[in-house]
PDB file of C-alpha atoms in Angstrom:
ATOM      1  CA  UNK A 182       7.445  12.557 -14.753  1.00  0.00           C
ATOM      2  CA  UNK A 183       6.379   9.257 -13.675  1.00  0.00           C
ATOM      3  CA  UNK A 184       6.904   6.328 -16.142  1.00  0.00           C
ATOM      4  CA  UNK A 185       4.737   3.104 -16.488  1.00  0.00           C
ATOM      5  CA  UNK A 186       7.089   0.238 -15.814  1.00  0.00           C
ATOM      6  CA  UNK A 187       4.660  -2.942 -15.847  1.00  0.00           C
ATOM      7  CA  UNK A 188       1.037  -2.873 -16.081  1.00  0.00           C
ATOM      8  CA  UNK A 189      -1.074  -5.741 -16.314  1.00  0.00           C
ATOM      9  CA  UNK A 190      -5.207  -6.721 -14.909  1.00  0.00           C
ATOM     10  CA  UNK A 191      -3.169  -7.504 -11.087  1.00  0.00           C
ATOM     11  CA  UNK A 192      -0.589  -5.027 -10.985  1.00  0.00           C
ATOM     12  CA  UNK A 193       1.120  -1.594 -12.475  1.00  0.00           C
ATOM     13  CA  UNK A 194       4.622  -1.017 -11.520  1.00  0.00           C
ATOM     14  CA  UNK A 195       5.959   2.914 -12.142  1.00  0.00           C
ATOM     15  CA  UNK A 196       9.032   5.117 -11.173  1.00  0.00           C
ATOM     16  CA  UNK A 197       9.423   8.842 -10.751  1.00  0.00           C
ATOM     17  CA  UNK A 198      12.926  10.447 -10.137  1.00  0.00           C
ATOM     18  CA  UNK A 199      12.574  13.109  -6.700  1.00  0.00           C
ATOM     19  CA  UNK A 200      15.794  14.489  -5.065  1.00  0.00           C
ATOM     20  CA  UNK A 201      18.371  11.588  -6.654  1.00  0.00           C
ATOM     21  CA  UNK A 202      15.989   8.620  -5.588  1.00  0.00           C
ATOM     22  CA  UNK A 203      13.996   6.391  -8.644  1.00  0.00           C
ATOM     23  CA  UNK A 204      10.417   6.306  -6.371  1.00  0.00           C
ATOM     24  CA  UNK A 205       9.347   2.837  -7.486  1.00  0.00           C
ATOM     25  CA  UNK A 206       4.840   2.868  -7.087  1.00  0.00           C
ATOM     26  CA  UNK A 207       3.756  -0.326  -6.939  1.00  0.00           C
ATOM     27  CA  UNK A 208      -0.608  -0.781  -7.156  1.00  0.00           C
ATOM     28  CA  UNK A 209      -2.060  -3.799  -6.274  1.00  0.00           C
ATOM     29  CA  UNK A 210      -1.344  -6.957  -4.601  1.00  0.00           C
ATOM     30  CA  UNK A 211       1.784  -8.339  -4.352  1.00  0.00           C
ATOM     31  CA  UNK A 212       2.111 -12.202  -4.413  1.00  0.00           C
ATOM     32  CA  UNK A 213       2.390 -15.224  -5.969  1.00  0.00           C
ATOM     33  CA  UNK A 214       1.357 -14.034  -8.826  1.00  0.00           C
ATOM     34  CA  UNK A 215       2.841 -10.975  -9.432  1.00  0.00           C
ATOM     35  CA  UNK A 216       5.679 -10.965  -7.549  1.00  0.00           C
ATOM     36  CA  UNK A 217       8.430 -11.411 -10.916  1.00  0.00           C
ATOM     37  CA  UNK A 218       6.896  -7.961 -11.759  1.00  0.00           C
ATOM     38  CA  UNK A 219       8.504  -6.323  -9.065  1.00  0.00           C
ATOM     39  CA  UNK A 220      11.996  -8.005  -9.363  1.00  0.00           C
ATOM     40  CA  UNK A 221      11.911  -7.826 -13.376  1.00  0.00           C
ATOM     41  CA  UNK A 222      11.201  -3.834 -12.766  1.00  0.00           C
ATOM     42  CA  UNK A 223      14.217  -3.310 -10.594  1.00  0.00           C
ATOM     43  CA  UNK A 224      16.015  -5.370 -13.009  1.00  0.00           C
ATOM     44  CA  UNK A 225      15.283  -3.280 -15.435  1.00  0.00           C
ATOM     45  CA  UNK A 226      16.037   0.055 -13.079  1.00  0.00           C
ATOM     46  CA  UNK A 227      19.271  -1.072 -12.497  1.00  0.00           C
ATOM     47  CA  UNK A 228      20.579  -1.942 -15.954  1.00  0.00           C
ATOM     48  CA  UNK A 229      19.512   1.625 -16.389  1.00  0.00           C
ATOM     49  CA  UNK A 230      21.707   3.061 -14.066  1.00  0.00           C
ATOM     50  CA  UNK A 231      19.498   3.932 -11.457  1.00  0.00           C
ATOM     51  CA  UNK A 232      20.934   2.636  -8.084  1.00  0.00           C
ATOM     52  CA  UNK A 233      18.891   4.566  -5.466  1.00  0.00           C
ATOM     53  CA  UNK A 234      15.151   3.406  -4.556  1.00  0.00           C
ATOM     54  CA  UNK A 235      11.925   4.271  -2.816  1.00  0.00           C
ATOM     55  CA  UNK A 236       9.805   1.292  -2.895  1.00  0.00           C
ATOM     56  CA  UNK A 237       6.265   2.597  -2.430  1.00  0.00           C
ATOM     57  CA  UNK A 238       4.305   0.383  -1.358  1.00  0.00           C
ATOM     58  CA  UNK A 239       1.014   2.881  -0.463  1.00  0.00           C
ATOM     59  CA  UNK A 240      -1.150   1.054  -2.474  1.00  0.00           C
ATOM     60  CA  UNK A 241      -0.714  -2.287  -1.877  1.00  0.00           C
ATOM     61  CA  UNK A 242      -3.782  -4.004  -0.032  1.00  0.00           C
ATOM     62  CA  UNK A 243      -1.746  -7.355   0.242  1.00  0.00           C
ATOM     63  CA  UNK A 244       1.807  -8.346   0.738  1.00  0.00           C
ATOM     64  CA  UNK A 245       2.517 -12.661   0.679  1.00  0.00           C
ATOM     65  CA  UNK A 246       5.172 -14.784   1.660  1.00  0.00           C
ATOM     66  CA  UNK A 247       6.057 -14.826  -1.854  1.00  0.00           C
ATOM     67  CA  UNK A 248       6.173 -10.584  -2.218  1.00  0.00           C
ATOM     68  CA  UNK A 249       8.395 -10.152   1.256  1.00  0.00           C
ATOM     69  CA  UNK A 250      10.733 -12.683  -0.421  1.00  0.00           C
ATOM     70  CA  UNK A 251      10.514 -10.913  -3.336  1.00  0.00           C
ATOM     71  CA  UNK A 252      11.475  -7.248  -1.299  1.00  0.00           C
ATOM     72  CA  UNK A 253      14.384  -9.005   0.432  1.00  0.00           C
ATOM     73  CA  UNK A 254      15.808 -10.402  -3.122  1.00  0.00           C
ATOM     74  CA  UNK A 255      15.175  -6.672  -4.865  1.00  0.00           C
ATOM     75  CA  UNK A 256      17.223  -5.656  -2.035  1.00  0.00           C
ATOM     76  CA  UNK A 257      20.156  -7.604  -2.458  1.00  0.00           C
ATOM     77  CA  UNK A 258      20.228  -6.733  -6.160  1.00  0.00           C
ATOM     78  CA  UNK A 259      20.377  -3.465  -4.962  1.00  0.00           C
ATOM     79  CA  UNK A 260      23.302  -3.668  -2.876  1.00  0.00           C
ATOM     80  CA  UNK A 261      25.065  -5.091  -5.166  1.00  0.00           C
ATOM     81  CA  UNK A 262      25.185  -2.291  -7.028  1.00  0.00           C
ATOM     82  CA  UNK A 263      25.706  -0.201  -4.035  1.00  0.00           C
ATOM     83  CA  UNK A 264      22.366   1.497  -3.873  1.00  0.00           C
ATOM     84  CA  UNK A 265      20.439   2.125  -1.075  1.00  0.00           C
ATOM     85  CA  UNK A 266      16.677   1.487  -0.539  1.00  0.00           C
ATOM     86  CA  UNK A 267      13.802   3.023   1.628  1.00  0.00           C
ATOM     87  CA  UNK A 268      10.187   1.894   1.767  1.00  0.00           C
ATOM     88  CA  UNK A 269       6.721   3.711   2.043  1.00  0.00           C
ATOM     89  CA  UNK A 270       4.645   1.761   4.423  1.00  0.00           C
ATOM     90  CA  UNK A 271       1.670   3.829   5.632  1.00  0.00           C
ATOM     91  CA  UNK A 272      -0.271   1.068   6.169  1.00  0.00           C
ATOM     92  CA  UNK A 273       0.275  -0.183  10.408  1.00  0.00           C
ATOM     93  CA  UNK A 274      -0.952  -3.525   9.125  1.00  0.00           C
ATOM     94  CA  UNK A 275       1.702  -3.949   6.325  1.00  0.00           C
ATOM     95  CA  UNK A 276       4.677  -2.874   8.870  1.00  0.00           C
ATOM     96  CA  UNK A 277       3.444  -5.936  10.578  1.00  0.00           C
ATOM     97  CA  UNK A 278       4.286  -8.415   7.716  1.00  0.00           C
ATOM     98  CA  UNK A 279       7.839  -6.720   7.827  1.00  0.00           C
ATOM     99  CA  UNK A 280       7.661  -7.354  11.131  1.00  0.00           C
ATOM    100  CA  UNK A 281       6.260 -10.693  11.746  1.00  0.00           C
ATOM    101  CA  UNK A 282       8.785 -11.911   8.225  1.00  0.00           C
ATOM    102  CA  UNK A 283      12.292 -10.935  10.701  1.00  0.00           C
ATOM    103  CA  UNK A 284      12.747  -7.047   8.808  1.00  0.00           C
ATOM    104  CA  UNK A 285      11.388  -4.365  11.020  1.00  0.00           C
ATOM    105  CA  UNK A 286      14.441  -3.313  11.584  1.00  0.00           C
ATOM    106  CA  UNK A 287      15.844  -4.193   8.200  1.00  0.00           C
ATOM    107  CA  UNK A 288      14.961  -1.332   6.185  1.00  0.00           C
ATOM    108  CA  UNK A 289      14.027   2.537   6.839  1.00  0.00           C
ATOM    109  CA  UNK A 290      10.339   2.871   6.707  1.00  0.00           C
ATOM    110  CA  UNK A 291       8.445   6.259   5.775  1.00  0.00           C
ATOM    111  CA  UNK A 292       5.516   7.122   5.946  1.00  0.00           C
ATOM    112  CA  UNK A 293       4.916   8.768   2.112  1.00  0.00           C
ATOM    113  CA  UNK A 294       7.346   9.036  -0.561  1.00  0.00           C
ATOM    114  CA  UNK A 295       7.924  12.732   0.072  1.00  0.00           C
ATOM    115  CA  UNK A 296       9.163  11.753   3.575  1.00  0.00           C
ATOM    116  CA  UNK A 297      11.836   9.225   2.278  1.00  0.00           C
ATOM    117  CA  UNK A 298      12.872  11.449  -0.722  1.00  0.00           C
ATOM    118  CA  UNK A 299      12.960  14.891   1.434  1.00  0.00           C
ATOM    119  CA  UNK A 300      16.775  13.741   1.845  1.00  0.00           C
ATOM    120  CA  UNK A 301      19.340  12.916  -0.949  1.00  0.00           C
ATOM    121  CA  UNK A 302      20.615   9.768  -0.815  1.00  0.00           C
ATOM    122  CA  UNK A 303      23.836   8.412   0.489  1.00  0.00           C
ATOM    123  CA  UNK A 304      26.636   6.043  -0.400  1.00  0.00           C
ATOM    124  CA  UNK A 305      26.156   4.019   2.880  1.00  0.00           C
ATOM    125  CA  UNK A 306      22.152   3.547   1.854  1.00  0.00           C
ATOM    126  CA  UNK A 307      22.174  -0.389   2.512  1.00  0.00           C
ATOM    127  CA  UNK A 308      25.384  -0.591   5.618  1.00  0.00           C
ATOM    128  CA  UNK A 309      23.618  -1.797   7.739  1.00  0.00           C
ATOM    129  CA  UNK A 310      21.403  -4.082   5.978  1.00  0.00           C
ATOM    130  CA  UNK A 311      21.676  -7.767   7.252  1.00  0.00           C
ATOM    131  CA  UNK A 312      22.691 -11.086   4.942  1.00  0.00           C
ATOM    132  CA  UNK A 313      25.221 -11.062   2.277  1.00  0.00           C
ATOM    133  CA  UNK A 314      25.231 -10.396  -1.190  1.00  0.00           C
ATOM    134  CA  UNK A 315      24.213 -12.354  -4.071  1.00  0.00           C
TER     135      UNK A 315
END
């Protein structure tokens, strides 16, 4: 059943749970402006107990400086807690921001949510993820 996390006129943020993974759907661009949304939702995901994401990022038309940044400090909340996270990137032009920012070979990329949920998770989820913690 998939839950409305944030919705405002830029952006809706919601989660499903699929095979042990919170599937995080984010609509709309991510930037400047709405960046905080994103973070304060996996905040939120987190203090809930939730520790393994999908961050699904199908329908975003736009990703900013400000959103990558944004991607790369949900992560490190999530390895603190010793989650794991995959991301849905359909989109050959969005790869290339992941690319271009330093993180195509940061993160496991899928191409639909199914794809990155088809597996359960795993306590090594984040290994191999560069940078340290906090």
């Amino acid at each position: 059943m998939r839950t409305t996390i944030v919705r405002t006129e830029d952006i809706a943020v919601s989660c499903d749970q699929v095979n042990g993974w919170t599937v995080v759907e984010v609509d709309g661009e991510v930037d400047v402006r709405t960046h905080s949304r994103i973070r304060e939702a996996a905040i939120a995901l987190l203090g809930d107990g939730h520790r393994h994401f999908v961050l699904d990022l199908s329908f975003v038309p736009f990703l900013d400086s400000m959103g990558l940044g944004t991607v790369v400090a949900v992560t490190r909340l999530i390895r603190q807690y010793e989650g794991s996270l995959r991301i849905t990137c359909p989109s050959a032009r969005m790869l290339k921001v992941f690319q271009h920012g330093g993180l195509g070979d940061a993160y496991e990329f899928y191409d639909s949510s199914q794809d990155a949920t088809c597996q359960a998770p795993t306590a090594d989820g984040l290994a191999h993820w560069p940078g340290t913690c906090g």
